[in-house]
mmCIF file of C-alpha atoms and ligand atoms in Angstrom:
data_model
loop_
_atom_site.group_PDB
_atom_site.id
_atom_site.type_symbol
_atom_site.label_atom_id
_atom_site.label_comp_id
_atom_site.label_asym_id
_atom_site.label_seq_id
_atom_site.Cartn_x
_atom_site.Cartn_y
_atom_site.Cartn_z
ATOM 1 C CA MET J 1 51.654 -6.479 18.288
ATOM 2 C CA ALA J 2 49.881 -3.160 17.116
ATOM 3 C CA SER J 3 46.227 -2.906 17.787
ATOM 4 C CA PHE J 4 43.552 -2.023 15.385
ATOM 5 C CA GLY J 5 43.476 1.724 14.567
ATOM 6 C CA GLU J 6 46.657 2.500 16.611
ATOM 7 C CA GLN J 7 47.855 3.901 13.236
ATOM 8 C CA ILE J 8 45.238 5.635 11.023
ATOM 9 C CA GLU J 9 46.014 7.308 7.817
ATOM 10 C CA TRP J 10 43.192 9.627 6.815
ATOM 11 C CA TYR J 11 42.744 11.172 3.275
ATOM 12 C CA GLU J 12 40.295 13.590 1.830
ATOM 13 C CA GLU J 13 40.367 11.745 -1.431
ATOM 14 C CA VAL J 14 42.156 8.682 -2.769
ATOM 15 C CA SER J 15 41.757 6.314 -5.763
ATOM 16 C CA SER J 16 40.927 3.429 -3.315
ATOM 17 C CA THR J 17 41.858 2.874 0.216
ATOM 18 C CA MET J 18 42.641 -0.752 -0.868
ATOM 19 C CA GLU J 19 45.547 0.457 -2.973
ATOM 20 C CA VAL J 20 46.985 2.720 -0.363
ATOM 21 C CA ALA J 21 46.682 -0.056 2.406
ATOM 22 C CA ALA J 22 48.301 -2.534 -0.005
ATOM 23 C CA THR J 23 51.252 -0.165 -0.692
ATOM 24 C CA ARG J 24 51.794 0.187 3.197
ATOM 25 C CA GLY J 25 51.631 -3.672 3.355
ATOM 26 C CA ARG J 26 54.353 -4.030 0.874
ATOM 27 C CA GLU J 27 56.339 -1.389 2.858
ATOM 28 C CA GLY J 28 56.028 -3.526 6.060
ATOM 29 C CA ALA J 29 53.475 -1.416 7.914
ATOM 30 C CA PRO J 30 52.115 -3.213 11.045
ATOM 31 C CA GLU J 31 48.807 -5.111 11.178
ATOM 32 C CA GLY J 32 45.972 -2.937 12.323
ATOM 33 C CA LEU J 33 46.874 0.070 10.165
ATOM 34 C CA VAL J 34 43.702 1.679 9.093
ATOM 35 C CA VAL J 35 43.472 3.746 5.896
ATOM 36 C CA ILE J 36 40.377 5.820 5.697
ATOM 37 C CA ALA J 37 39.145 8.351 3.045
ATOM 38 C CA GLU J 38 36.476 10.835 2.732
ATOM 39 C CA ARG J 39 35.947 10.118 -0.951
ATOM 40 C CA GLN J 40 37.283 7.518 -3.436
ATOM 41 C CA GLN J 41 37.737 8.163 -7.038
ATOM 42 C CA ALA J 42 37.840 4.470 -8.014
ATOM 43 C CA GLY J 43 36.313 2.619 -5.020
ATOM 44 C CA ARG J 44 36.129 -1.085 -5.789
ATOM 45 C CA GLY J 45 33.659 -3.685 -4.797
ATOM 46 C CA ARG J 46 33.770 -7.518 -4.950
ATOM 47 C CA LEU J 47 34.287 -9.214 -8.379
ATOM 48 C CA ARG J 48 35.950 -6.005 -9.656
ATOM 49 C CA ARG J 49 32.875 -3.939 -9.535
ATOM 50 C CA ASN J 50 32.879 -0.275 -9.014
ATOM 51 C CA TRP J 51 31.975 0.995 -5.489
ATOM 52 C CA PHE J 52 30.134 4.289 -5.372
ATOM 53 C CA SER J 53 32.150 6.321 -2.774
ATOM 54 C CA PRO J 54 31.232 10.043 -2.506
ATOM 55 C CA ALA J 55 31.786 12.120 0.659
ATOM 56 C CA GLY J 56 29.286 10.774 3.356
ATOM 57 C CA GLY J 57 30.479 7.254 3.626
ATOM 58 C CA LEU J 58 32.617 5.164 5.912
ATOM 59 C CA TRP J 59 35.301 3.951 3.467
ATOM 60 C CA LEU J 60 38.198 2.186 5.080
ATOM 61 C CA SER J 61 40.804 -0.429 4.721
ATOM 62 C CA LEU J 62 42.512 -2.408 7.400
ATOM 63 C CA LEU J 63 45.901 -4.104 6.982
ATOM 64 C CA LEU J 64 46.128 -7.706 8.372
ATOM 65 C CA ARG J 65 48.845 -10.167 8.757
ATOM 66 C CA PRO J 66 46.760 -13.163 9.702
ATOM 67 C CA THR J 67 48.156 -16.561 10.670
ATOM 68 C CA LEU J 68 45.507 -18.620 9.142
ATOM 69 C CA PRO J 69 45.713 -21.486 6.687
ATOM 70 C CA ALA J 70 44.762 -20.648 3.220
ATOM 71 C CA ASP J 71 41.389 -22.465 3.210
ATOM 72 C CA SER J 72 40.324 -20.426 6.300
ATOM 73 C CA LEU J 73 40.908 -17.036 4.788
ATOM 74 C CA ARG J 74 37.380 -16.809 3.697
ATOM 75 C CA LEU J 75 36.385 -16.532 7.263
ATOM 76 C CA LEU J 76 38.117 -13.162 7.482
ATOM 77 C CA GLY J 77 35.376 -11.453 5.494
ATOM 78 C CA LEU J 78 32.749 -13.052 7.418
ATOM 79 C CA CYS J 79 34.446 -12.061 10.756
ATOM 80 C CA PHE J 80 34.569 -8.343 9.691
ATOM 81 C CA ALA J 81 30.997 -8.417 8.294
ATOM 82 C CA VAL J 82 29.789 -9.580 11.734
ATOM 83 C CA ALA J 83 31.673 -6.942 13.565
ATOM 84 C CA ALA J 84 30.400 -4.232 11.098
ATOM 85 C CA ALA J 85 26.790 -5.321 11.359
ATOM 86 C CA GLU J 86 27.011 -5.464 15.090
ATOM 87 C CA ALA J 87 28.750 -2.052 15.423
ATOM 88 C CA VAL J 88 26.366 -0.204 13.068
ATOM 89 C CA SER J 89 23.314 -1.771 14.859
ATOM 90 C CA GLU J 90 24.751 -0.762 18.205
ATOM 91 C CA ALA J 91 25.614 2.717 17.142
ATOM 92 C CA THR J 92 22.376 3.563 15.291
ATOM 93 C CA GLY J 93 19.671 1.138 16.533
ATOM 94 C CA LEU J 94 19.054 -0.184 12.974
ATOM 95 C CA PRO J 95 18.517 -3.810 12.478
ATOM 96 C CA VAL J 96 21.573 -4.552 10.278
ATOM 97 C CA GLY J 97 21.850 -8.002 8.918
ATOM 98 C CA VAL J 98 24.409 -9.975 6.856
ATOM 99 C CA ARG J 99 24.129 -11.824 3.578
ATOM 100 C CA TRP J 100 26.747 -14.136 2.389
ATOM 101 C CA PRO J 101 29.492 -13.575 1.576
ATOM 102 C CA ASN J 102 30.189 -10.112 2.992
ATOM 103 C CA ASP J 103 27.098 -7.773 2.609
ATOM 104 C CA LEU J 104 25.348 -5.540 5.114
ATOM 105 C CA TYR J 105 21.606 -5.180 4.663
ATOM 106 C CA VAL J 106 18.747 -3.218 6.273
ATOM 107 C CA GLY J 107 15.688 -4.931 5.025
ATOM 108 C CA GLU J 108 15.912 -5.513 1.199
ATOM 109 C CA ARG J 109 18.470 -2.723 0.817
ATOM 110 C CA LYS J 110 22.246 -2.874 0.831
ATOM 111 C CA LEU J 111 23.742 -0.631 3.403
ATOM 112 C CA GLY J 112 27.362 -1.614 2.889
ATOM 113 C CA GLY J 113 29.853 -4.397 1.909
ATOM 114 C CA LEU J 114 33.257 -5.783 2.550
ATOM 115 C CA LEU J 115 35.960 -7.350 0.626
ATOM 116 C CA VAL J 116 39.242 -9.009 1.460
ATOM 117 C CA GLU J 117 42.140 -8.951 -0.864
ATOM 118 C CA THR J 118 45.044 -11.313 -0.241
ATOM 119 C CA HIS J 119 48.756 -10.548 -1.076
ATOM 120 C CA LEU J 120 51.107 -13.477 -1.508
ATOM 121 C CA SER J 121 54.835 -13.839 -1.180
ATOM 122 C CA GLY J 122 55.582 -17.012 -3.253
ATOM 123 C CA GLU J 123 53.040 -19.537 -1.930
ATOM 124 C CA SER J 124 52.419 -17.992 1.448
ATOM 125 C CA LEU J 125 50.298 -15.137 2.568
ATOM 126 C CA ASP J 126 52.322 -11.854 3.119
ATOM 127 C CA PHE J 127 49.291 -9.775 4.125
ATOM 128 C CA ALA J 128 45.650 -9.129 3.523
ATOM 129 C CA VAL J 129 43.622 -5.968 3.167
ATOM 130 C CA MET J 130 40.125 -5.887 4.392
ATOM 131 C CA GLY J 131 37.958 -3.090 2.887
ATOM 132 C CA LEU J 132 34.651 -1.892 4.478
ATOM 133 C CA GLY J 133 32.158 0.537 2.922
ATOM 134 C CA VAL J 134 29.174 1.770 4.697
ATOM 135 C CA ASN J 135 26.706 4.178 3.231
ATOM 136 C CA VAL J 136 26.438 6.638 6.248
ATOM 137 C CA ASN J 137 25.206 10.160 5.322
ATOM 138 C CA ILE J 138 24.336 9.685 1.679
ATOM 139 C CA PRO J 139 20.781 10.913 0.646
ATOM 140 C CA ALA J 140 18.707 8.640 -1.629
ATOM 141 C CA GLU J 141 18.841 11.036 -4.577
ATOM 142 C CA ASP J 142 22.631 10.967 -4.626
ATOM 143 C CA PHE J 143 22.843 7.191 -5.462
ATOM 144 C CA PRO J 144 23.230 6.539 -9.185
ATOM 145 C CA GLU J 145 20.412 4.808 -11.004
ATOM 146 C CA GLY J 146 20.781 1.000 -11.803
ATOM 147 C CA LEU J 147 22.821 -0.275 -8.937
ATOM 148 C CA ARG J 148 22.593 -4.061 -8.728
ATOM 149 C CA GLN J 149 21.087 -3.983 -5.309
ATOM 150 C CA PRO J 150 18.761 -1.236 -4.099
ATOM 151 C CA PRO J 151 21.017 0.743 -1.719
ATOM 152 C CA THR J 152 20.352 2.474 1.551
ATOM 153 C CA SER J 153 22.209 4.572 3.953
ATOM 154 C CA ILE J 154 21.994 5.332 7.677
ATOM 155 C CA LEU J 155 20.628 8.771 6.769
ATOM 156 C CA MET J 156 17.937 7.187 4.600
ATOM 157 C CA GLU J 157 16.958 4.848 7.341
ATOM 158 C CA THR J 158 17.018 7.069 10.364
ATOM 159 C CA GLY J 159 16.649 10.549 8.943
ATOM 160 C CA THR J 160 19.590 11.854 10.766
ATOM 161 C CA GLN J 161 23.267 12.165 10.160
ATOM 162 C CA ALA J 162 25.594 9.726 11.954
ATOM 163 C CA SER J 163 29.209 10.230 12.844
ATOM 164 C CA CYS J 164 31.628 8.172 10.737
ATOM 165 C CA GLN J 165 34.182 8.465 13.442
ATOM 166 C CA ALA J 166 31.991 7.024 16.115
ATOM 167 C CA LEU J 167 31.121 4.247 13.633
ATOM 168 C CA LEU J 168 34.790 3.613 12.980
ATOM 169 C CA ARG J 169 35.505 3.328 16.711
ATOM 170 C CA ALA J 170 32.556 1.030 17.280
ATOM 171 C CA PHE J 171 33.713 -1.225 14.280
ATOM 172 C CA LEU J 172 37.259 -1.473 15.543
ATOM 173 C CA GLN J 173 36.296 -2.219 19.071
ATOM 174 C CA ARG J 174 34.130 -5.180 17.884
ATOM 175 C CA ALA J 175 36.432 -6.373 15.057
ATOM 176 C CA GLU J 176 39.736 -6.710 16.916
ATOM 177 C CA PRO J 177 38.519 -9.147 19.610
ATOM 178 C CA LEU J 178 36.572 -11.226 17.031
ATOM 179 C CA TYR J 179 39.598 -11.447 14.734
ATOM 180 C CA HIS J 180 41.671 -12.811 17.531
ATOM 181 C CA THR J 181 39.006 -15.236 18.516
ATOM 182 C CA LEU J 182 39.009 -16.404 14.949
ATOM 183 C CA LEU J 183 42.902 -16.646 14.904
ATOM 184 C CA ALA J 184 42.684 -18.612 18.130
ATOM 185 C CA GLY J 185 40.366 -21.184 16.573
ATOM 186 C CA GLY J 186 37.120 -19.697 17.745
ATOM 187 C CA VAL J 187 35.191 -20.541 14.473
ATOM 188 C CA ALA J 188 32.135 -21.714 16.429
ATOM 189 C CA GLU J 189 31.653 -18.276 17.949
ATOM 190 C CA LEU J 190 31.924 -16.616 14.614
ATOM 191 C CA VAL J 191 29.440 -18.983 12.995
ATOM 192 C CA GLU J 192 27.039 -18.435 15.932
ATOM 193 C CA ARG J 193 27.195 -14.617 15.710
ATOM 194 C CA TRP J 194 26.917 -14.788 11.819
ATOM 195 C CA THR J 195 23.833 -17.036 12.062
ATOM 196 C CA LYS J 196 22.130 -14.547 14.387
ATOM 197 C CA LEU J 197 22.613 -11.878 11.854
ATOM 198 C CA ASP J 198 22.062 -13.857 8.674
ATOM 199 C CA VAL J 199 19.045 -12.469 6.756
ATOM 200 C CA GLY J 200 19.959 -14.545 3.609
ATOM 201 C CA ARG J 201 18.992 -17.884 5.423
ATOM 202 C CA GLY J 202 15.898 -19.602 4.137
ATOM 203 C CA ARG J 203 15.857 -17.519 0.909
ATOM 204 C CA ARG J 204 16.336 -18.859 -2.573
ATOM 205 C CA VAL J 205 19.688 -18.169 -3.867
ATOM 206 C CA ARG J 206 21.623 -18.860 -7.095
ATOM 207 C CA VAL J 207 25.393 -18.921 -6.990
ATOM 208 C CA SER J 208 27.507 -19.060 -10.176
ATOM 209 C CA VAL J 209 30.983 -20.454 -9.796
ATOM 210 C CA LEU J 210 33.178 -20.539 -12.862
ATOM 211 C CA GLY J 211 30.213 -21.242 -15.151
ATOM 212 C CA HIS J 212 28.459 -23.643 -12.898
ATOM 213 C CA ILE J 213 25.301 -22.742 -11.240
ATOM 214 C CA ALA J 214 24.005 -23.840 -7.826
ATOM 215 C CA GLU J 215 20.413 -22.930 -6.858
ATOM 216 C CA GLY J 216 18.324 -23.760 -3.846
ATOM 217 C CA GLU J 217 17.629 -22.557 -0.453
ATOM 218 C CA ALA J 218 20.429 -20.838 1.534
ATOM 219 C CA CYS J 219 20.901 -22.719 4.838
ATOM 220 C CA GLY J 220 23.485 -20.658 6.443
ATOM 221 C CA ILE J 221 27.275 -21.198 6.557
ATOM 222 C CA ASP J 222 29.480 -24.167 7.535
ATOM 223 C CA SER J 223 32.652 -23.984 9.647
ATOM 224 C CA SER J 224 34.847 -23.087 6.574
ATOM 225 C CA GLY J 225 32.580 -20.064 5.979
ATOM 226 C CA ALA J 226 31.162 -21.632 2.806
ATOM 227 C CA LEU J 227 27.368 -21.018 1.966
ATOM 228 C CA VAL J 228 25.331 -24.154 2.264
ATOM 229 C CA VAL J 229 22.670 -24.320 -0.557
ATOM 230 C CA LYS J 230 19.961 -27.015 -0.417
ATOM 231 C CA GLY J 231 19.248 -27.772 -3.919
ATOM 232 C CA GLU J 232 17.258 -30.610 -5.749
ATOM 233 C CA ARG J 233 20.307 -32.918 -5.294
ATOM 234 C CA GLY J 234 20.885 -32.230 -1.611
ATOM 235 C CA PRO J 235 23.000 -29.689 0.296
ATOM 236 C CA LEU J 236 26.068 -28.233 -1.386
ATOM 237 C CA ALA J 237 28.796 -26.034 0.317
ATOM 238 C CA ILE J 238 29.836 -23.310 -1.974
ATOM 239 C CA GLY J 239 33.081 -21.377 -1.150
ATOM 240 C CA SER J 240 32.860 -18.366 -3.639
ATOM 241 C CA GLY J 241 31.012 -17.129 -6.533
ATOM 242 C CA GLU J 242 28.509 -14.564 -7.740
ATOM 243 C CA VAL J 243 25.329 -14.490 -5.749
ATOM 244 C CA GLU J 244 21.740 -13.778 -6.746
ATOM 245 C CA TRP J 245 19.165 -13.663 -4.065
ATOM 246 C CA ASN J 246 15.600 -14.574 -4.817
ATOM 247 C CA PRO J 247 16.216 -15.394 -8.401
ATOM 248 C CA VAL J 248 13.290 -15.310 -10.579
ATOM 249 C CA PRO J 249 12.535 -18.661 -12.288
ATOM 250 C CA PRO J 250 13.276 -18.725 -16.032
ATOM 251 C CA GLY J 251 10.393 -17.466 -18.135
ATOM 252 C CA ARG J 252 9.080 -15.236 -15.374
ATOM 253 C CA PRO J 253 9.479 -11.436 -15.563
ATOM 254 C CA GLY J 254 10.715 -9.484 -12.564
ATOM 255 C CA ASN J 255 13.772 -8.355 -10.727
ATOM 256 C CA SER J 256 16.369 -10.732 -9.523
ATOM 257 C CA GLY J 257 18.129 -8.629 -7.033
ATOM 258 C CA ARG J 258 21.707 -9.253 -8.190
ATOM 259 C CA GLU J 259 24.569 -8.548 -5.780
ATOM 260 C CA GLY J 260 26.404 -5.275 -6.008
HETATM 261 C C1 BTN Z 1 31.255 -5.010 -2.068
HETATM 262 O O1 BTN Z 1 30.074 -5.036 -1.450
HETATM 263 O O2 BTN Z 1 31.335 -5.335 -3.218
HETATM 264 C C2 BTN Z 1 32.379 -4.589 -1.120
HETATM 265 C C3 BTN Z 1 32.438 -3.024 -1.155
HETATM 266 C C4 BTN Z 1 33.714 -2.745 -0.437
HETATM 267 C C5 BTN Z 1 33.874 -1.203 -0.601
HETATM 268 C C6 BTN Z 1 34.994 -0.668 0.373
HETATM 269 S S1 BTN Z 1 35.039 1.048 0.534
HETATM 270 C C7 BTN Z 1 36.676 1.003 1.247
HETATM 271 C C8 BTN Z 1 37.457 0.074 0.532
HETATM 272 N N1 BTN Z 1 38.120 0.720 -0.599
HETATM 273 C C9 BTN Z 1 37.670 0.174 -1.723
HETATM 274 O O3 BTN Z 1 37.975 0.597 -2.903
HETATM 275 N N2 BTN Z 1 36.678 -0.797 -1.583
HETATM 276 C C10 BTN Z 1 36.463 -0.944 -0.166
#
């Protein structure tokens, strides 16, 4: 079994590391392959959004061949978000938190995000690609206007440049054991570590799922990785959807802090 980062493909520029890693997955590359790029021309985020990826960020994809039932795949994103938040905190001293489903935050600003794309062979999972983006050495003035969430970077928070290589190492060192804990059934440890980092808990949240809207107080995650939202009609576990934190009640002006 190859370990994470035993094979690393590094590119100066690619369209998206997700695409390169998916191609390698189809070619039969081993689990743990890391594809990393200095810049992406068409970086992508969750829900088919664009992901701003100039030079100065940590943009990587990790090839996975997990033996998990389909309804547990959601836990993968949470697992790598925990590893990324812990690694960046450890390497920089910043208080990095997580918000469901896969976002990294410092205070009210988004430092990074993750997505997991699954590739099927018939009905069963062939492989998955986890993508992680962290804004490392990007100055405030370089971010485009109008991003859905106010962005931040390690440079903006600390005033100093950080090493993407050191961050990659720290991430892989945390990610691999947590991933194997998850595969071995250690969901409780994952939920515990997520809960310690969860900066969405206790906030108002609105999640749209296929035209349905759930709104209420975010109460953390359950053992399937679903977000528990306590609304007027009691708690509801939500597996996926578009998230708005602190939504403004209808009829009141203000920013709603949409995901992105
Ligand atoms: C999100 O918050 O919406 C997830 C962002 C994920 C971005 C990373 S950057 C490396 C990898 N390649 C991509 O095109 N996207 C992911």
